[in-house]
Amino acid sequence: MFLTEKNLKDLFWKYYNQKGRAIKHQFECEIREGCSDLVTIEKYQDNFQINAFEFKLTDIKKVFLQAEENMKYVHKSWIVIPIEKKELILNKYFGYLKEKKYIGVIGVEEGGRWSIIHQPYFKKDLIMNQAIVNLMMKGY
């Protein structure tokens, strides 16, 4: 059981990016009003992929709204939750996830191990956003 969203975020990030899968990343990225918790730029099968992550312990309805808003600007929008919420997601929100096909769900165990609960599709068309351009250009 996670005490805070920060604990969830920190532990997930430690294990998610263990092998440097994210070429660039930014926490609290201003891709929308209220910021996305984490945005990454990753290379997958010779293509670049932009992902947004929202972390939530309890307010599941809110996290879906946040992920849906992020979808405009990223290839995949992820919700990251404690693994204990897996059954709730599969039982209550599966239809919603099928409809909003670019939103995925990741469950995180207390030890940091994470697994994909729902795999999203890859969205090809994005709205370009200044915060993402800034992230891509960081270091140049």
CSV table of N, CA and C in Angstrom, one decimal:
chain,number,residue,atom,x,y,z
A,1,MET,N,0.8,-1.2,0.0
A,1,MET,CA,0.0,0.0,0.0
A,1,MET,C,0.9,1.2,0.0
A,2,PHE,N,0.6,2.2,-0.9
A,2,PHE,CA,1.4,3.4,-0.9
A,2,PHE,C,0.7,4.5,-0.1
A,3,LEU,N,1.5,5.3,0.6
A,3,LEU,CA,1.0,6.3,1.5
A,3,LEU,C,0.7,7.6,0.7
A,4,THR,N,1.5,7.9,-0.2
A,4,THR,CA,1.3,9.1,-1.0
A,4,THR,C,1.5,8.9,-2.5
A,5,GLU,N,1.0,9.8,-3.3
A,5,GLU,CA,1.2,9.7,-4.8
A,5,GLU,C,2.7,9.8,-5.1
A,6,LYS,N,3.4,10.7,-4.3
A,6,LYS,CA,4.8,10.9,-4.5
A,6,LYS,C,5.6,9.5,-4.3
A,7,ASN,N,5.2,8.8,-3.3
A,7,ASN,CA,5.9,7.4,-3.2
A,7,ASN,C,5.6,6.6,-4.4
A,8,LEU,N,4.4,6.6,-4.9
A,8,LEU,CA,4.0,5.8,-6.1
A,8,LEU,C,4.8,6.2,-7.3
A,9,LYS,N,4.9,7.5,-7.5
A,9,LYS,CA,5.6,8.1,-8.6
A,9,LYS,C,7.1,7.8,-8.5
A,10,ASP,N,7.7,8.0,-7.4
A,10,ASP,CA,9.1,7.8,-7.2
A,10,ASP,C,9.5,6.4,-7.4
A,11,LEU,N,8.8,5.5,-6.9
A,11,LEU,CA,9.1,4.0,-7.0
A,11,LEU,C,8.9,3.5,-8.4
A,12,PHE,N,7.7,4.0,-9.0
A,12,PHE,CA,7.5,3.6,-10.4
A,12,PHE,C,8.6,4.1,-11.3
A,13,TRP,N,9.0,5.4,-11.2
A,13,TRP,CA,10.0,5.9,-12.1
A,13,TRP,C,11.4,5.2,-11.9
A,14,LYS,N,11.7,4.9,-10.7
A,14,LYS,CA,13.0,4.2,-10.4
A,14,LYS,C,13.0,2.9,-11.2
A,15,TYR,N,11.9,2.1,-11.3
A,15,TYR,CA,11.9,0.8,-11.9
A,15,TYR,C,11.6,0.9,-13.4
A,16,TYR,N,10.7,1.9,-13.8
A,16,TYR,CA,10.3,2.1,-15.2
A,16,TYR,C,11.5,2.5,-16.0
A,17,ASN,N,12.3,3.4,-15.5
A,17,ASN,CA,13.4,3.9,-16.3
A,17,ASN,C,14.8,3.3,-15.9
A,18,GLN,N,14.7,2.2,-15.3
A,18,GLN,CA,16.0,1.5,-14.8
A,18,GLN,C,17.0,1.4,-15.9
A,19,LYS,N,16.5,1.1,-17.1
A,19,LYS,CA,17.5,0.8,-18.3
A,19,LYS,C,17.5,2.0,-19.2
A,20,GLY,N,17.0,3.2,-18.8
A,20,GLY,CA,17.1,4.4,-19.6
A,20,GLY,C,16.2,4.4,-20.8
A,21,ARG,N,15.0,3.8,-20.7
A,21,ARG,CA,14.1,3.8,-21.8
A,21,ARG,C,13.6,5.1,-22.2
A,22,ALA,N,13.6,6.1,-21.3
A,22,ALA,CA,13.1,7.4,-21.6
A,22,ALA,C,14.4,8.3,-22.0
A,23,ILE,N,14.4,8.8,-23.2
A,23,ILE,CA,15.5,9.6,-23.7
A,23,ILE,C,15.4,10.9,-23.0
A,24,LYS,N,14.2,11.4,-22.8
A,24,LYS,CA,14.0,12.7,-22.1
A,24,LYS,C,12.7,12.5,-21.3
A,25,HIS,N,12.6,13.2,-20.2
A,25,HIS,CA,11.5,13.2,-19.3
A,25,HIS,C,11.3,14.5,-18.6
A,26,GLN,N,10.1,14.8,-18.1
A,26,GLN,CA,9.9,15.9,-17.3
A,26,GLN,C,8.7,15.6,-16.4
A,27,PHE,N,8.9,15.8,-15.1
A,27,PHE,CA,7.8,15.7,-14.1
A,27,PHE,C,7.1,17.1,-14.1
A,28,GLU,N,5.8,17.0,-13.8
A,28,GLU,CA,4.9,18.2,-13.8
A,28,GLU,C,5.1,19.0,-15.1
A,29,CYS,N,4.9,18.4,-16.2
A,29,CYS,CA,5.0,19.0,-17.5
A,29,CYS,C,3.7,19.7,-17.9
A,30,GLU,N,3.8,21.0,-18.4
A,30,GLU,CA,2.7,21.8,-18.6
A,30,GLU,C,2.1,21.6,-20.0
A,31,ILE,N,1.7,20.4,-20.3
A,31,ILE,CA,1.1,20.1,-21.6
A,31,ILE,C,-0.4,20.5,-21.6
A,32,ARG,N,-0.9,20.6,-20.4
A,32,ARG,CA,-2.3,21.1,-20.3
A,32,ARG,C,-2.4,21.9,-19.0
A,33,GLU,N,-3.5,22.5,-18.8
A,33,GLU,CA,-3.7,23.3,-17.5
A,33,GLU,C,-3.7,22.3,-16.4
A,34,GLY,N,-2.9,22.5,-15.4
A,34,GLY,CA,-2.8,21.6,-14.3
A,34,GLY,C,-1.6,20.7,-14.4
A,35,CYS,N,-1.0,20.6,-15.5
A,35,CYS,CA,0.2,19.8,-15.7
A,35,CYS,C,-0.1,18.3,-15.7
A,36,SER,N,0.7,17.6,-16.5
A,36,SER,CA,0.8,16.2,-16.5
A,36,SER,C,1.8,15.8,-15.5
A,37,ASP,N,1.6,14.7,-14.7
A,37,ASP,CA,2.5,14.3,-13.7
A,37,ASP,C,3.9,14.0,-14.3
A,38,LEU,N,3.9,13.3,-15.4
A,38,LEU,CA,5.2,12.9,-16.1
A,38,LEU,C,5.0,12.8,-17.6
A,39,VAL,N,5.9,13.3,-18.3
A,39,VAL,CA,5.9,13.2,-19.8
A,39,VAL,C,7.3,12.6,-20.2
A,40,THR,N,7.3,11.6,-21.0
A,40,THR,CA,8.5,11.0,-21.5
A,40,THR,C,8.6,11.0,-23.0
A,41,ILE,N,9.8,11.0,-23.5
A,41,ILE,CA,10.0,10.8,-24.9
A,41,ILE,C,10.9,9.5,-25.0
A,42,GLU,N,10.4,8.5,-25.7
A,42,GLU,CA,11.1,7.2,-25.7
A,42,GLU,C,11.3,6.8,-27.2
A,43,LYS,N,12.3,6.0,-27.4
A,43,LYS,CA,12.5,5.4,-28.7
A,43,LYS,C,12.0,3.9,-28.7
A,44,TYR,N,11.1,3.6,-29.5
A,44,TYR,CA,10.6,2.2,-29.6
A,44,TYR,C,10.5,1.7,-31.0
A,45,GLN,N,11.2,0.7,-31.4
A,45,GLN,CA,11.3,0.1,-32.7
A,45,GLN,C,11.5,1.2,-33.8
A,46,ASP,N,12.6,2.0,-33.5
A,46,ASP,CA,13.1,3.0,-34.4
A,46,ASP,C,12.1,4.2,-34.6
A,47,ASN,N,11.1,4.3,-33.7
A,47,ASN,CA,10.2,5.5,-33.7
A,47,ASN,C,10.2,6.1,-32.4
A,48,PHE,N,10.0,7.4,-32.4
A,48,PHE,CA,9.9,8.1,-31.1
A,48,PHE,C,8.5,8.1,-30.6
A,49,GLN,N,8.3,8.0,-29.4
A,49,GLN,CA,7.0,7.9,-28.8
A,49,GLN,C,6.9,8.9,-27.6
A,50,ILE,N,5.9,9.7,-27.5
A,50,ILE,CA,5.6,10.6,-26.4
A,50,ILE,C,4.6,10.0,-25.5
A,51,ASN,N,4.9,9.9,-24.2
A,51,ASN,CA,3.9,9.3,-23.3
A,51,ASN,C,3.7,10.3,-22.2
A,52,ALA,N,2.4,10.3,-21.7
A,52,ALA,CA,2.1,11.1,-20.5
A,52,ALA,C,1.6,10.1,-19.4
A,53,PHE,N,2.0,10.4,-18.2
A,53,PHE,CA,1.6,9.5,-17.0
A,53,PHE,C,0.9,10.3,-16.0
A,54,GLU,N,-0.2,9.8,-15.4
A,54,GLU,CA,-0.9,10.4,-14.3
A,54,GLU,C,-0.9,9.4,-13.2
A,55,PHE,N,-0.5,9.8,-12.0
A,55,PHE,CA,-0.4,8.9,-10.8
A,55,PHE,C,-1.6,9.2,-9.9
A,56,LYS,N,-2.3,8.2,-9.4
A,56,LYS,CA,-3.4,8.4,-8.5
A,56,LYS,C,-3.5,7.2,-7.5
A,57,LEU,N,-3.8,7.5,-6.3
A,57,LEU,CA,-4.0,6.5,-5.3
A,57,LEU,C,-5.5,6.2,-5.1
A,58,THR,N,-6.3,7.3,-5.2
A,58,THR,CA,-7.8,7.1,-4.9
A,58,THR,C,-8.7,7.6,-6.0
A,59,ASP,N,-8.6,8.9,-6.4
A,59,ASP,CA,-9.6,9.5,-7.2
A,59,ASP,C,-9.5,9.0,-8.7
A,60,ILE,N,-10.1,7.8,-8.9
A,60,ILE,CA,-9.9,7.1,-10.2
A,60,ILE,C,-10.7,7.9,-11.3
A,61,LYS,N,-11.9,8.4,-11.0
A,61,LYS,CA,-12.6,9.2,-12.0
A,61,LYS,C,-11.8,10.4,-12.5
A,62,LYS,N,-11.2,11.1,-11.6
A,62,LYS,CA,-10.3,12.3,-11.9
A,62,LYS,C,-9.2,11.9,-12.8
A,63,VAL,N,-8.5,10.8,-12.5
A,63,VAL,CA,-7.3,10.4,-13.2
A,63,VAL,C,-7.7,10.1,-14.7
A,64,PHE,N,-8.9,9.5,-14.9
A,64,PHE,CA,-9.3,9.2,-16.2
A,64,PHE,C,-9.5,10.5,-17.0
A,65,LEU,N,-10.1,11.5,-16.4
A,65,LEU,CA,-10.3,12.8,-17.0
A,65,LEU,C,-8.9,13.5,-17.4
A,66,GLN,N,-8.0,13.4,-16.5
A,66,GLN,CA,-6.6,13.9,-16.7
A,66,GLN,C,-6.0,13.2,-17.9
A,67,ALA,N,-6.1,11.9,-17.9
A,67,ALA,CA,-5.4,11.1,-19.0
A,67,ALA,C,-6.1,11.4,-20.3
A,68,GLU,N,-7.4,11.6,-20.3
A,68,GLU,CA,-8.1,11.9,-21.5
A,68,GLU,C,-7.7,13.3,-22.1
A,69,GLU,N,-7.5,14.2,-21.2
A,69,GLU,CA,-7.0,15.5,-21.6
A,69,GLU,C,-5.6,15.4,-22.2
A,70,ASN,N,-4.7,14.6,-21.6
A,70,ASN,CA,-3.4,14.4,-22.1
A,70,ASN,C,-3.3,13.8,-23.5
A,71,MET,N,-4.3,13.0,-23.8
A,71,MET,CA,-4.3,12.3,-25.1
A,71,MET,C,-4.1,13.2,-26.3
A,72,LYS,N,-4.5,14.4,-26.2
A,72,LYS,CA,-4.4,15.3,-27.4
A,72,LYS,C,-3.0,15.5,-27.8
A,73,TYR,N,-2.1,15.4,-26.8
A,73,TYR,CA,-0.7,15.8,-27.0
A,73,TYR,C,0.3,14.6,-27.1
A,74,VAL,N,-0.1,13.4,-26.8
A,74,VAL,CA,0.8,12.3,-26.7
A,74,VAL,C,0.4,11.1,-27.5
A,75,HIS,N,1.3,10.2,-27.8
A,75,HIS,CA,1.0,8.9,-28.5
A,75,HIS,C,0.2,8.0,-27.6
A,76,LYS,N,0.6,7.9,-26.3
A,76,LYS,CA,-0.1,7.1,-25.3
A,76,LYS,C,-0.2,7.8,-24.0
A,77,SER,N,-1.4,7.7,-23.4
A,77,SER,CA,-1.6,8.4,-22.1
A,77,SER,C,-1.8,7.3,-21.1
A,78,TRP,N,-1.0,7.3,-20.0
A,78,TRP,CA,-1.0,6.2,-19.0
A,78,TRP,C,-1.5,6.7,-17.7
A,79,ILE,N,-2.2,5.8,-17.0
A,79,ILE,CA,-2.7,6.0,-15.7
A,79,ILE,C,-1.8,5.0,-14.8
A,80,VAL,N,-1.2,5.5,-13.8
A,80,VAL,CA,-0.4,4.6,-12.9
A,80,VAL,C,-1.0,4.6,-11.5
A,81,ILE,N,-1.4,3.4,-11.1
A,81,ILE,CA,-2.1,3.2,-9.8
A,81,ILE,C,-1.5,2.0,-9.0
A,82,PRO,N,-1.8,1.9,-7.8
A,82,PRO,CA,-1.3,0.8,-7.0
A,82,PRO,C,-2.0,-0.5,-7.6
A,83,ILE,N,-1.3,-1.6,-7.6
A,83,ILE,CA,-1.7,-2.8,-8.2
A,83,ILE,C,-3.0,-3.3,-7.6
A,84,GLU,N,-3.3,-2.9,-6.3
A,84,GLU,CA,-4.5,-3.3,-5.6
A,84,GLU,C,-5.8,-2.8,-6.3
A,85,LYS,N,-5.6,-1.8,-7.2
A,85,LYS,CA,-6.8,-1.2,-7.9
A,85,LYS,C,-7.0,-2.0,-9.3
A,86,LYS,N,-6.3,-3.0,-9.5
A,86,LYS,CA,-6.4,-3.7,-10.8
A,86,LYS,C,-7.8,-4.2,-11.1
A,87,GLU,N,-8.4,-4.9,-10.1
A,87,GLU,CA,-9.8,-5.5,-10.3
A,87,GLU,C,-10.8,-4.4,-10.5
A,88,LEU,N,-10.7,-3.3,-9.8
A,88,LEU,CA,-11.6,-2.2,-10.0
A,88,LEU,C,-11.5,-1.6,-11.4
A,89,ILE,N,-10.3,-1.5,-11.9
A,89,ILE,CA,-10.1,-1.0,-13.3
A,89,ILE,C,-10.7,-2.0,-14.3
A,90,LEU,N,-10.4,-3.3,-14.1
A,90,LEU,CA,-10.9,-4.3,-15.1
A,90,LEU,C,-12.4,-4.5,-15.0
A,91,ASN,N,-13.0,-4.4,-13.8
A,91,ASN,CA,-14.4,-4.6,-13.7
A,91,ASN,C,-15.3,-3.3,-14.0
A,92,LYS,N,-14.8,-2.2,-13.6
A,92,LYS,CA,-15.6,-1.0,-13.7
A,92,LYS,C,-15.3,-0.1,-14.9
A,93,TYR,N,-14.1,-0.1,-15.3
A,93,TYR,CA,-13.6,0.9,-16.4
A,93,TYR,C,-13.2,0.2,-17.7
A,94,PHE,N,-13.4,-1.1,-17.8
A,94,PHE,CA,-12.9,-1.7,-19.0
A,94,PHE,C,-13.6,-1.2,-20.3
A,95,GLY,N,-14.9,-1.0,-20.2
A,95,GLY,CA,-15.6,-0.4,-21.4
A,95,GLY,C,-15.1,0.9,-21.8
A,96,TYR,N,-14.8,1.7,-20.8
A,96,TYR,CA,-14.3,3.1,-21.0
A,96,TYR,C,-12.9,3.0,-21.7
A,97,LEU,N,-12.1,2.1,-21.2
A,97,LEU,CA,-10.8,2.0,-21.8
A,97,LEU,C,-10.8,1.5,-23.2
A,98,LYS,N,-11.8,0.7,-23.5
A,98,LYS,CA,-11.9,0.2,-24.9
A,98,LYS,C,-12.3,1.3,-25.8
A,99,GLU,N,-13.2,2.2,-25.3
A,99,GLU,CA,-13.6,3.4,-26.1
A,99,GLU,C,-12.5,4.4,-26.2
A,100,LYS,N,-11.8,4.7,-25.2
A,100,LYS,CA,-10.7,5.7,-25.2
A,100,LYS,C,-9.4,4.9,-25.4
A,101,LYS,N,-9.2,4.4,-26.6
A,101,LYS,CA,-8.2,3.4,-26.9
A,101,LYS,C,-6.7,3.8,-26.7
A,102,TYR,N,-6.5,5.1,-26.5
A,102,TYR,CA,-5.1,5.6,-26.3
A,102,TYR,C,-4.7,5.7,-24.9
A,103,ILE,N,-5.6,5.3,-24.0
A,103,ILE,CA,-5.3,5.4,-22.5
A,103,ILE,C,-5.0,4.0,-22.0
A,104,GLY,N,-3.8,3.9,-21.4
A,104,GLY,CA,-3.4,2.6,-20.8
A,104,GLY,C,-3.3,2.7,-19.3
A,105,VAL,N,-3.2,1.6,-18.6
A,105,VAL,CA,-3.2,1.5,-17.2
A,105,VAL,C,-2.0,0.6,-16.7
A,106,ILE,N,-1.2,1.2,-15.8
A,106,ILE,CA,-0.1,0.4,-15.2
A,106,ILE,C,-0.3,0.3,-13.7
A,107,GLY,N,-0.1,-0.9,-13.2
A,107,GLY,CA,-0.2,-1.2,-11.8
A,107,GLY,C,1.2,-1.3,-11.2
A,108,VAL,N,1.4,-0.8,-10.0
A,108,VAL,CA,2.7,-0.8,-9.3
A,108,VAL,C,2.5,-1.5,-8.0
A,109,GLU,N,3.4,-2.5,-7.8
A,109,GLU,CA,3.5,-3.2,-6.5
A,109,GLU,C,4.3,-2.4,-5.5
A,110,GLU,N,4.2,-2.7,-4.3
A,110,GLU,CA,5.0,-2.0,-3.2
A,110,GLU,C,6.5,-2.1,-3.4
A,111,GLY,N,7.0,-3.2,-4.0
A,111,GLY,CA,8.4,-3.3,-4.2
A,111,GLY,C,8.9,-2.6,-5.4
A,112,GLY,N,8.0,-2.0,-6.2
A,112,GLY,CA,8.4,-1.3,-7.4
A,112,GLY,C,8.1,-2.0,-8.7
A,113,ARG,N,7.9,-3.3,-8.6
A,113,ARG,CA,7.6,-4.0,-9.9
A,113,ARG,C,6.3,-3.5,-10.4
A,114,TRP,N,6.2,-3.3,-11.8
A,114,TRP,CA,5.1,-2.7,-12.4
A,114,TRP,C,4.6,-3.6,-13.5
A,115,SER,N,3.4,-3.6,-13.9
A,115,SER,CA,2.8,-4.4,-15.0
A,115,SER,C,1.7,-3.6,-15.7
A,116,ILE,N,1.6,-3.9,-16.9
A,116,ILE,CA,0.5,-3.2,-17.7
A,116,ILE,C,-0.8,-4.0,-17.5
A,117,ILE,N,-1.8,-3.2,-17.0
A,117,ILE,CA,-3.1,-3.8,-16.8
A,117,ILE,C,-3.9,-3.6,-18.1
A,118,HIS,N,-3.8,-2.5,-18.7
A,118,HIS,CA,-4.5,-2.3,-20.0
A,118,HIS,C,-3.5,-1.6,-21.0
A,119,GLN,N,-3.3,-2.3,-22.1
A,119,GLN,CA,-2.3,-1.7,-23.2
A,119,GLN,C,-3.1,-0.8,-24.1
A,120,PRO,N,-2.6,0.4,-24.2
A,120,PRO,CA,-3.3,1.4,-25.2
A,120,PRO,C,-2.8,1.2,-26.6
A,121,TYR,N,-3.6,1.7,-27.5
A,121,TYR,CA,-3.1,1.8,-28.9
A,121,TYR,C,-2.2,3.0,-29.0
A,122,PHE,N,-1.4,3.0,-30.1
A,122,PHE,CA,-0.5,4.1,-30.5
A,122,PHE,C,-1.3,5.1,-31.3
A,123,LYS,N,-1.3,6.4,-30.8
A,123,LYS,CA,-2.0,7.4,-31.5
A,123,LYS,C,-1.0,8.1,-32.4
A,124,LYS,N,-1.4,8.2,-33.7
A,124,LYS,CA,-0.4,8.7,-34.7
A,124,LYS,C,-0.5,10.3,-34.8
A,125,ASP,N,-1.7,10.8,-34.7
A,125,ASP,CA,-1.8,12.3,-34.9
A,125,ASP,C,-1.8,13.0,-33.5
A,126,LEU,N,-0.9,14.0,-33.4
A,126,LEU,CA,-0.9,14.7,-32.1
A,126,LEU,C,-1.0,16.2,-32.4
A,127,ILE,N,-1.5,16.9,-31.4
A,127,ILE,CA,-1.4,18.4,-31.4
A,127,ILE,C,-0.1,18.8,-30.8
A,128,MET,N,0.7,19.6,-31.5
A,128,MET,CA,2.0,19.9,-31.0
A,128,MET,C,1.8,21.0,-29.9
A,129,ASN,N,2.6,20.9,-28.9
A,129,ASN,CA,2.5,21.6,-27.7
A,129,ASN,C,3.8,22.2,-27.3
A,130,GLN,N,3.9,23.5,-26.9
A,130,GLN,CA,5.2,24.1,-26.6
A,130,GLN,C,5.9,23.4,-25.5
A,131,ALA,N,5.3,22.9,-24.5
A,131,ALA,CA,6.0,22.2,-23.4
A,131,ALA,C,6.7,20.9,-23.9
A,132,ILE,N,6.1,20.2,-24.9
A,132,ILE,CA,6.7,19.0,-25.4
A,132,ILE,C,7.9,19.4,-26.3
A,133,VAL,N,7.7,20.5,-27.1
A,133,VAL,CA,8.8,21.0,-28.0
A,133,VAL,C,10.0,21.3,-27.1
A,134,ASN,N,9.7,22.0,-26.0
A,134,ASN,CA,10.8,22.4,-25.0
A,134,ASN,C,11.5,21.2,-24.5
A,135,LEU,N,10.7,20.2,-24.1
A,135,LEU,CA,11.3,18.9,-23.6
A,135,LEU,C,12.2,18.2,-24.6
A,136,MET,N,11.7,18.2,-25.9
A,136,MET,CA,12.5,17.6,-27.0
A,136,MET,C,13.8,18.3,-27.2
A,137,MET,N,13.7,19.6,-27.0
A,137,MET,CA,14.9,20.4,-27.4
A,137,MET,C,15.9,20.6,-26.2
A,138,LYS,N,15.5,20.1,-25.0
A,138,LYS,CA,16.3,20.2,-23.8
A,138,LYS,C,17.7,19.6,-24.1
A,139,GLY,N,18.7,20.4,-23.8
A,139,GLY,CA,20.1,19.9,-24.0
A,139,GLY,C,20.7,20.3,-25.4
A,140,TYR,N,20.0,21.0,-26.2
A,140,TYR,CA,20.5,21.4,-27.5
A,140,TYR,C,20.8,22.9,-27.4
